[in-house]
CSV table of C-alpha atoms in Angstrom, one decimal:
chain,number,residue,atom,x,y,z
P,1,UNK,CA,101.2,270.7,76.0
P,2,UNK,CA,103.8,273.6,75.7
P,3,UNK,CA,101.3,275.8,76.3
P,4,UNK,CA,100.5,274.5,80.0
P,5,UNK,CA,103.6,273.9,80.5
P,6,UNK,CA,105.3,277.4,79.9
P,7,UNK,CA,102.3,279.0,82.0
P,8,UNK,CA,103.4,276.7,84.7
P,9,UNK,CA,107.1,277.5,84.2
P,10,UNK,CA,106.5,281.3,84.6
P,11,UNK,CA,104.3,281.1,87.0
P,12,UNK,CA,107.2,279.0,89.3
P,13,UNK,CA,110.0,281.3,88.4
P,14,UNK,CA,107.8,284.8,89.0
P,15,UNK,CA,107.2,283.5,92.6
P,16,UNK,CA,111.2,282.4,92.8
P,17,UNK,CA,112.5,285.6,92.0
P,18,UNK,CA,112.1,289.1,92.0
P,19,UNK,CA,113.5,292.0,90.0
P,20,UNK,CA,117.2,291.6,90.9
P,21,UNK,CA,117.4,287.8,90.4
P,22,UNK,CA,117.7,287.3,94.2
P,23,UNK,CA,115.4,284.5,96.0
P,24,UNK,CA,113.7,287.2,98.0
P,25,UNK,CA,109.9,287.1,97.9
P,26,UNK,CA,108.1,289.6,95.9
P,27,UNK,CA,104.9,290.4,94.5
P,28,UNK,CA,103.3,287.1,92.1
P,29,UNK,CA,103.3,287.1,88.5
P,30,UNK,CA,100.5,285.3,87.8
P,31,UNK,CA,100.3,283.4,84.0
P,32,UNK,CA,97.4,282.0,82.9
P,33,UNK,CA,96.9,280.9,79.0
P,34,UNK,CA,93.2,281.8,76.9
P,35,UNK,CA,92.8,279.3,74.3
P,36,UNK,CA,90.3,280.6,71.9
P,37,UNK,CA,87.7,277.7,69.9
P,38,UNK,CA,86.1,279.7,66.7
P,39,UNK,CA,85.4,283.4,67.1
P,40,UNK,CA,83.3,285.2,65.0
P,41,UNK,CA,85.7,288.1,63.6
P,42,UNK,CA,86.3,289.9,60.3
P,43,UNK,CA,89.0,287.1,59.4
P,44,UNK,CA,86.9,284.0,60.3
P,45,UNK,CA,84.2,286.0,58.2
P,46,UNK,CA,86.0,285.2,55.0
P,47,UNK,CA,85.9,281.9,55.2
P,48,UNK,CA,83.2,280.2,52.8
P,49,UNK,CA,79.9,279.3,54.6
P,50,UNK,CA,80.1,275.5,54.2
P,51,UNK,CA,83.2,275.1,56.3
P,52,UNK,CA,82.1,277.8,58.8
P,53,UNK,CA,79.0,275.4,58.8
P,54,UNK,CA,80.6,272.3,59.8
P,55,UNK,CA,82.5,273.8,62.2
P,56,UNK,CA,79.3,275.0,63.8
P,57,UNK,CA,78.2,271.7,64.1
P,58,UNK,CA,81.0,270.5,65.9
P,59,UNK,CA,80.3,273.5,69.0
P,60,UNK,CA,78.1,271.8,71.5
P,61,UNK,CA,76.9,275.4,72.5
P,62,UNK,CA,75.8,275.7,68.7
P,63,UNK,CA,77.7,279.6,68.4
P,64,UNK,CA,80.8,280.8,67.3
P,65,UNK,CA,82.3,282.9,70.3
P,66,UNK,CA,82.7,286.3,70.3
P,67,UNK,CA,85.2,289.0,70.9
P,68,UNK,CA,84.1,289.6,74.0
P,69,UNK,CA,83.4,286.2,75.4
P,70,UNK,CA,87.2,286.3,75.2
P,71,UNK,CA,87.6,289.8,77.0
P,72,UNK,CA,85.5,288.1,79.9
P,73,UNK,CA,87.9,285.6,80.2
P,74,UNK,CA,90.4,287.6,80.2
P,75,UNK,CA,89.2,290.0,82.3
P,76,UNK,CA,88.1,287.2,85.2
P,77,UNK,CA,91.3,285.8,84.9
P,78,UNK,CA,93.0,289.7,85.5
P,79,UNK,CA,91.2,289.8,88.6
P,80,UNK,CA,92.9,289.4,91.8
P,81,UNK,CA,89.4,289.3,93.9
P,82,UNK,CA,88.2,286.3,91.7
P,83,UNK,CA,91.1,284.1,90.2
P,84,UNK,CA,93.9,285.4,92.2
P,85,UNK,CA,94.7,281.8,93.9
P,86,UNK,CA,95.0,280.8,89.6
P,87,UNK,CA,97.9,280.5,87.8
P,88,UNK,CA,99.9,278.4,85.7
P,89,UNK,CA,96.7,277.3,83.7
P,90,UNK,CA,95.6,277.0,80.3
P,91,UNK,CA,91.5,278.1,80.1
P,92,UNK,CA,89.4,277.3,76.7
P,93,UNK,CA,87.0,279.9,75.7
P,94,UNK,CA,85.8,277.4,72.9
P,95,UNK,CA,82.2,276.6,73.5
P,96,UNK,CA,83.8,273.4,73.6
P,97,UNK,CA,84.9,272.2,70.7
P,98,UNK,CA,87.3,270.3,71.6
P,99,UNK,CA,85.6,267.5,73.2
């Protein structure tokens, strides 16, 4: 989707060019996307119990994610020791859901 394809857009065009627009290679820009499923926060908290129910039932791992299941993401993907050969990718934190 759009998503994919603007991380993979950036990603192209950060290793094209550098700072003054010339086609000299400079330091990577990587761009990665987090797609978040259901995470438990104060706004999701509002919602009435039957529809956070259902939803449950649709997460194979049976939870709502948390904050900082997204912050791990995150932080994996801000790594350069462990994703640093990444970029240009969309990553669900979603327990998933969508499947």
């Amino acid at each position: 989707g759009l998503t994919r394809a603007l991380a993979k857009e950036l990603a192209f065009s950060s290793s094209k060019y550098s700072e003054n627009g010339s086609t000299e290679k400079r330091g990577m820009i990587r761009v990665n996307a987090i797609l978040p499923g259901f995470i438990h926060t104060p706004m999701t908290e509002g919602l009435p119990e039957t529809i956070r129910e259902r939803i449950l039932r649709q997460i194979p791992l049976q939870r709502f994610g948390s904050p900082e299941d997204v912050a791990n993401m995150a932080m994996f993907l801000a790594s350069q020791d462990r994703s640093g050969y990444v970029t240009g990718e969309c990553w669900e934190c979603s327990g998933a859901i969508s499947l």
